[in-house]
PDB file of C-alpha atoms in Angstrom:
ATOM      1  CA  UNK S   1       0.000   0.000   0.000  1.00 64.00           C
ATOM      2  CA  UNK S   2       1.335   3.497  -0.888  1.00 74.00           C
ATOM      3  CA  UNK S   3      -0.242   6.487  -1.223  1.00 73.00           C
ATOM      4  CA  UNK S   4       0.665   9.735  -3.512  1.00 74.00           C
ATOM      5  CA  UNK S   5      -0.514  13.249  -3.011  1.00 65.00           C
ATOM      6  CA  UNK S   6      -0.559  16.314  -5.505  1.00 64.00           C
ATOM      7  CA  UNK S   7      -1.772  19.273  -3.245  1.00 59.00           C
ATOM      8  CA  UNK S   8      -6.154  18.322  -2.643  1.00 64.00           C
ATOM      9  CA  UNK S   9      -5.874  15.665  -5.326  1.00 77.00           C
ATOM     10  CA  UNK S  10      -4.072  12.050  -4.598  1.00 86.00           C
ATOM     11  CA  UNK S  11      -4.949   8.129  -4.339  1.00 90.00           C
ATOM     12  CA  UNK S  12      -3.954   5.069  -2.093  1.00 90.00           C
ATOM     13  CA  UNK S  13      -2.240   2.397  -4.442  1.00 90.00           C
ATOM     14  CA  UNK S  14      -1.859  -1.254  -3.823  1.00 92.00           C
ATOM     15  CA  UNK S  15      -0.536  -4.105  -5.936  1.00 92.00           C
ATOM     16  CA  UNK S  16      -1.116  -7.373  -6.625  1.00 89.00           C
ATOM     17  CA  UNK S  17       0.746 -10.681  -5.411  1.00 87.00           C
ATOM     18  CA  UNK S  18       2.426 -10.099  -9.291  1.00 91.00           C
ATOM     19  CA  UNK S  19       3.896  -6.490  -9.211  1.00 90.00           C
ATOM     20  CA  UNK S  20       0.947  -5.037 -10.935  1.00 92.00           C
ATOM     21  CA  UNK S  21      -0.710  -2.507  -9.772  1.00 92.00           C
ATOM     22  CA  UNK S  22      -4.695  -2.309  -8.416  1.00 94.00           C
ATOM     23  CA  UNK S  23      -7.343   0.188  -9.391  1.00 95.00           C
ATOM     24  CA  UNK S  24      -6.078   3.346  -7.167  1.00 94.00           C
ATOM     25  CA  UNK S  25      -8.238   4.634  -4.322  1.00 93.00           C
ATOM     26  CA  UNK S  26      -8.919   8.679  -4.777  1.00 92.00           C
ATOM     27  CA  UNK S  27      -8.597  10.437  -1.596  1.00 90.00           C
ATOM     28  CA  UNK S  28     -12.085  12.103  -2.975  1.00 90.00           C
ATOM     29  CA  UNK S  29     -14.857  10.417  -4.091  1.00 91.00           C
ATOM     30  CA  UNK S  30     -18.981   9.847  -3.665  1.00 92.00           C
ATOM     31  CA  UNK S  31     -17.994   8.693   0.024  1.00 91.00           C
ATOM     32  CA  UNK S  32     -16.038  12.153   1.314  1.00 89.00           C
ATOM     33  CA  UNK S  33     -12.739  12.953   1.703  1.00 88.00           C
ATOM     34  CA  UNK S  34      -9.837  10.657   3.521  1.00 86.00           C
ATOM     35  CA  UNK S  35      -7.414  13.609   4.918  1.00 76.00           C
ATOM     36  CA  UNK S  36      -4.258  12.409   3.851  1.00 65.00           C
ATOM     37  CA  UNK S  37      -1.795  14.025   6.097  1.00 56.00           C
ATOM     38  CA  UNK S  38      -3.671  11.958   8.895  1.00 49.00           C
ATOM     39  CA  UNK S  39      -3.300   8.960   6.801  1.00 48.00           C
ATOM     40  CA  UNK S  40      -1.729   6.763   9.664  1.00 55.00           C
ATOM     41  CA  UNK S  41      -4.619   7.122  11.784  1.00 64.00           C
ATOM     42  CA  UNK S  42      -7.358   7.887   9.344  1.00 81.00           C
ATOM     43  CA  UNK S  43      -6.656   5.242   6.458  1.00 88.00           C
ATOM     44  CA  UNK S  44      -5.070   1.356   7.426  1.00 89.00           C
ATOM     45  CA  UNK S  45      -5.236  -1.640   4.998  1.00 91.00           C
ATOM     46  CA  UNK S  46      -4.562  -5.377   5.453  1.00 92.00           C
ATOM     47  CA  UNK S  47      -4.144  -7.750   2.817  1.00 90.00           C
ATOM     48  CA  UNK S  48      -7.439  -7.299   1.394  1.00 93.00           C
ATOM     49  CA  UNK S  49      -8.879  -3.789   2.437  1.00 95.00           C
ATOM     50  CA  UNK S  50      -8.246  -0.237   2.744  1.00 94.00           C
ATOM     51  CA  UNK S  51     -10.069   1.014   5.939  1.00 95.00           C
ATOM     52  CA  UNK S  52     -10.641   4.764   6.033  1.00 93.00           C
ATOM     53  CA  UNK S  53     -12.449   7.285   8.255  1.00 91.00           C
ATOM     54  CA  UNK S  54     -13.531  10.474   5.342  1.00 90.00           C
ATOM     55  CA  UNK S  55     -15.184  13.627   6.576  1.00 85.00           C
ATOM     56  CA  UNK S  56     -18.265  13.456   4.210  1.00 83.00           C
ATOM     57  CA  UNK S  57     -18.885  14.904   1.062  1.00 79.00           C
ATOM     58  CA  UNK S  58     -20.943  17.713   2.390  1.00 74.00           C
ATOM     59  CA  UNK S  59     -20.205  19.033   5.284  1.00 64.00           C
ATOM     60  CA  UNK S  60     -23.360  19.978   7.271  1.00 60.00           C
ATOM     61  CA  UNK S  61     -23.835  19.985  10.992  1.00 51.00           C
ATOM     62  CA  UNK S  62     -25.885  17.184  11.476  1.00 57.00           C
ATOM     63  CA  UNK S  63     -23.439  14.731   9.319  1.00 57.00           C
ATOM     64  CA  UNK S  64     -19.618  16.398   9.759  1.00 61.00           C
ATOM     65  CA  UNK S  65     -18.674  13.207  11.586  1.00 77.00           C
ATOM     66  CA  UNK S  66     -15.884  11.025  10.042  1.00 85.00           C
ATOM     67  CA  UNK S  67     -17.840   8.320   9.116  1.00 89.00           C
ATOM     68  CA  UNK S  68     -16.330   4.098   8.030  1.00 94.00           C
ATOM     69  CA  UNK S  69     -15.703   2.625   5.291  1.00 95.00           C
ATOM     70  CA  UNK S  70     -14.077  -0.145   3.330  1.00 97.00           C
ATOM     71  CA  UNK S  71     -12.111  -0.359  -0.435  1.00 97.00           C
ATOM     72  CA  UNK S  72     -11.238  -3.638  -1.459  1.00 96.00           C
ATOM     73  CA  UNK S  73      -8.044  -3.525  -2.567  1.00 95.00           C
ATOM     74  CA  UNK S  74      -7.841  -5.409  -5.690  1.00 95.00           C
ATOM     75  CA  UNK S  75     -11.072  -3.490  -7.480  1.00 96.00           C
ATOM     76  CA  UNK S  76     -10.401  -0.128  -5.727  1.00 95.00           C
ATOM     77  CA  UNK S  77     -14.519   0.057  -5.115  1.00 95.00           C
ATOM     78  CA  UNK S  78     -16.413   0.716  -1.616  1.00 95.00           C
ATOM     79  CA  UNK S  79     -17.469  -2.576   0.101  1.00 96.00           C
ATOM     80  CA  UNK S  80     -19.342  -1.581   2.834  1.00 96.00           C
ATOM     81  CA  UNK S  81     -19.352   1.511   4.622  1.00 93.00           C
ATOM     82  CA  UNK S  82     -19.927   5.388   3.405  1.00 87.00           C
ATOM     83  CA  UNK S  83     -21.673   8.572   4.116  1.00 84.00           C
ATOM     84  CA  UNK S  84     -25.281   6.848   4.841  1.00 84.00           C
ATOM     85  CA  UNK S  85     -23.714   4.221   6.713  1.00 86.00           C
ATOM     86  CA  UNK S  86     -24.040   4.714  10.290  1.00 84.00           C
ATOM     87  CA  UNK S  87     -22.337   1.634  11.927  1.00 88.00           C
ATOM     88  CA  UNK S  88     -20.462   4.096  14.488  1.00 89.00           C
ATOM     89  CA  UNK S  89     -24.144   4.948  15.987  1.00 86.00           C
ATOM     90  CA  UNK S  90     -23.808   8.382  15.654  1.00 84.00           C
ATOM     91  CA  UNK S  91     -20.330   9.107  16.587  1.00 86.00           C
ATOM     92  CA  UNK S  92     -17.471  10.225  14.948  1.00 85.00           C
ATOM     93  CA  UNK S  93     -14.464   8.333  13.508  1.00 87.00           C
ATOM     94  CA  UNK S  94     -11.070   8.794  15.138  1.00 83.00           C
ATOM     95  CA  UNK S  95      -8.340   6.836  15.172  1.00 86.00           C
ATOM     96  CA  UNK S  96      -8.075   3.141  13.148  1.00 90.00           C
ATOM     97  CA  UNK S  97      -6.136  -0.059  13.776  1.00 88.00           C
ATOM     98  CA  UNK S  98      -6.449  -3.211  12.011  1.00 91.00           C
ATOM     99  CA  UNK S  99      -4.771  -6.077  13.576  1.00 87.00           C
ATOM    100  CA  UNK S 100      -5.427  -9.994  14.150  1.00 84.00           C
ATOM    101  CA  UNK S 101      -8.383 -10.387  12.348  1.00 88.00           C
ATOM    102  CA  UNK S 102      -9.882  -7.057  14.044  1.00 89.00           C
ATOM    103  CA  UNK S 103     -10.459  -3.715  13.075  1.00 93.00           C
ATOM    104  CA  UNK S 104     -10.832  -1.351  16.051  1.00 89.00           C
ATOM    105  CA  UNK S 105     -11.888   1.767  15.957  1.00 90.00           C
ATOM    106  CA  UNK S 106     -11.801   5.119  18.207  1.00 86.00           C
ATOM    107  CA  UNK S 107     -14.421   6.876  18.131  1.00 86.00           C
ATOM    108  CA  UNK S 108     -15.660  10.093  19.909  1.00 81.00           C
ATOM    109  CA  UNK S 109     -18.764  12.324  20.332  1.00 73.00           C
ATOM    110  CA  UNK S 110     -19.988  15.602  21.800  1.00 68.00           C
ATOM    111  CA  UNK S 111     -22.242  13.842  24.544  1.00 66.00           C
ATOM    112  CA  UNK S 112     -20.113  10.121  24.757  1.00 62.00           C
ATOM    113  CA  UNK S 113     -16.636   9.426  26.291  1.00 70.00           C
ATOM    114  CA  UNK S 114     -14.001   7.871  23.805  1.00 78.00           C
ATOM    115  CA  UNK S 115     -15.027   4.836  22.891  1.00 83.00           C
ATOM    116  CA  UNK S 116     -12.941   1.580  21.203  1.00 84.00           C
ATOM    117  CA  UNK S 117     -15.337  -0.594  19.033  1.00 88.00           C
ATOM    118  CA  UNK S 118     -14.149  -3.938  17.785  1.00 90.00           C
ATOM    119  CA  UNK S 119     -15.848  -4.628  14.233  1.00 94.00           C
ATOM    120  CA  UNK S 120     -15.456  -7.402  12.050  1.00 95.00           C
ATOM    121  CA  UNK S 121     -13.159  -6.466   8.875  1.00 95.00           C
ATOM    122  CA  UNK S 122     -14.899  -8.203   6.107  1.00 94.00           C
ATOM    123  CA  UNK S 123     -18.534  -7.369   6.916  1.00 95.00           C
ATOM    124  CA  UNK S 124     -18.025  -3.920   9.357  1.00 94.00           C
ATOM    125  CA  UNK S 125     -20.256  -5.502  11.593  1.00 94.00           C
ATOM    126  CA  UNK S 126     -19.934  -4.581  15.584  1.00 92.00           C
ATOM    127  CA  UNK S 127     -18.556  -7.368  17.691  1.00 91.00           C
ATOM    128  CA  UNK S 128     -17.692  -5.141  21.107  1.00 88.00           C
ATOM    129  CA  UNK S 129     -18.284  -1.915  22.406  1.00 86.00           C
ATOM    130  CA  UNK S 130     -16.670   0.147  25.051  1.00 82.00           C
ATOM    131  CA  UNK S 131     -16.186   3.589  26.692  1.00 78.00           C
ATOM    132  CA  UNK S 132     -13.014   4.804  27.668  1.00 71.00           C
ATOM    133  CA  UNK S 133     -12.798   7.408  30.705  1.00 68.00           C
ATOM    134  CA  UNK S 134     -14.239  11.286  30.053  1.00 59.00           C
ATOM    135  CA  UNK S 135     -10.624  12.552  30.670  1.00 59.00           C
ATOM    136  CA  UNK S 136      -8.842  10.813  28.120  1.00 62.00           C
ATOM    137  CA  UNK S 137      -6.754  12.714  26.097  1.00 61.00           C
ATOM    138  CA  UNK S 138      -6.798  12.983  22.581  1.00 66.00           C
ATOM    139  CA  UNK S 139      -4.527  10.183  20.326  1.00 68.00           C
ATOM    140  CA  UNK S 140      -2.117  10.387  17.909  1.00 70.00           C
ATOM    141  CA  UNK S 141      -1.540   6.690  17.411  1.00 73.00           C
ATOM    142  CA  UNK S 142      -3.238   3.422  19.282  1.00 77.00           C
ATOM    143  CA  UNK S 143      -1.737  -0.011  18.978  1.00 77.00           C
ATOM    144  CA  UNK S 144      -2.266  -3.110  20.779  1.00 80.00           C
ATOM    145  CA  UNK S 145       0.314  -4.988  23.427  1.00 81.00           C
ATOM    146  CA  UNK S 146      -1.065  -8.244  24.947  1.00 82.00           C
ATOM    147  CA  UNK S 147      -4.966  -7.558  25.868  1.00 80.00           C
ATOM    148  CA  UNK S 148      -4.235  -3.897  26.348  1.00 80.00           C
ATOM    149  CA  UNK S 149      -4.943  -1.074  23.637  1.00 79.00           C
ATOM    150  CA  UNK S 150      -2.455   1.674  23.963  1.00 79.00           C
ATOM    151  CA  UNK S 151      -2.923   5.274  23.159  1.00 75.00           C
ATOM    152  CA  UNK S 152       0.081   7.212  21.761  1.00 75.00           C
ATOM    153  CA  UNK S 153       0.846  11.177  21.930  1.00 67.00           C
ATOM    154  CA  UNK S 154       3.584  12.689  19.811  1.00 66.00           C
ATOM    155  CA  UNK S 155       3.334  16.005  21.786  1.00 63.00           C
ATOM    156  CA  UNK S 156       2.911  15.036  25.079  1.00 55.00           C
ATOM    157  CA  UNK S 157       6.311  15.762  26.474  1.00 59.00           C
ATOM    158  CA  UNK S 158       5.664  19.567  25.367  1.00 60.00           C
ATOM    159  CA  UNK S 159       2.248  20.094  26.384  1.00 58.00           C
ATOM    160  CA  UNK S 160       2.576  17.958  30.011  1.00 61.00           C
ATOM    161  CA  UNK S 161       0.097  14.872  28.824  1.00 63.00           C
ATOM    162  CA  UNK S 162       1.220  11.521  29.230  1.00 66.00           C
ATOM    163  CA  UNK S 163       3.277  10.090  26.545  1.00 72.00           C
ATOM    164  CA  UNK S 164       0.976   6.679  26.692  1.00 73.00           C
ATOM    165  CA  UNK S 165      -1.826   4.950  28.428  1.00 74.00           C
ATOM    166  CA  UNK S 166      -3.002   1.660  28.294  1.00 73.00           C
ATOM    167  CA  UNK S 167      -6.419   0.450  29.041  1.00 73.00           C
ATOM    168  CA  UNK S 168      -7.605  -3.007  29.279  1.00 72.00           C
ATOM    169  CA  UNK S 169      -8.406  -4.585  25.749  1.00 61.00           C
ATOM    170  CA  UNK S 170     -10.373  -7.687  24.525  1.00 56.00           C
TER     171      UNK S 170
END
């Protein structure tokens, strides 16, 4: 997986188990825009997907949440996900890791704590749900050690925050 950017306009590009290259992935399309200067928390692939969290392709109050969706890599098309799609329940995309047959999800919301959702990667469907404490600070990373998902700040040595926190993990 690679990705190329030309000021607004780019595309993620993957290739095949022979060299060749897949259909590319636009950073803009019917589903929104993936930011790609967040692109290692917004966007994560696997062998088979691309993962991303795009701001929608209007941008009106009710719906400026980054909302979930999924590009199969070898066709470059949406598999399930998008702007209509509202397997987060309302909240807003965060942060994305896709690991051991999991794709977990931070997610956040005016009224809601954090919260890490465990969904299944081929079908987006919700296997777990949890909230996270109200004074988490925000993430620039998460990853997972053992049964423990761990939060990562860059900037946390300059603004005070913790560098890391771990919480307990399924």
């Amino acid at each position: 997986m690679a990705a190329s950017e030309d000021g607004e306009q780019g595309a993620y590009f993957s290739f095949g188990a022979d060299g060749r290259p897949n259909p590319p992935i636009d950073f803009s399309g019917p589903y929104g825009k993936i930011h790609y200067l967040h692109s290692l928390s917004l966007a994560v692939a696997d062998d088979r997907r691309l993962y991303a969290l795009p701001t929608p392709p209007t941008l009106r109050s009710r719906d400026s949440r980054n909302h979930l969706i999924a590009f199969d890599l070898v066709t470059g098309t949406p598999v399930w996900g998008g702007p209509d799609d509202d397997r987060l329940d309302g909240d807003s995309g965060y942060r994305l890791l896709v690991q051991d047959g999991k794709l977990t999800v931070l997610t956040s919301h005016r009224k809601n704590p954090y919260r890490v959702r465990a969904l299944d990667p081929a079908t987006g469907e919700q296997r777990e749900i949890s909230d996270l404490p109200d004074s988490m600070d925000s993430a620039d990373r998460i990853f997972t050690y053992r049964d423990r998902l761990i939060v990562a700040r860059y900037d946390a040595y300059s603004n005070g925050r913790r560098p890391f926190t771990a919480y307990g993990h399924r």
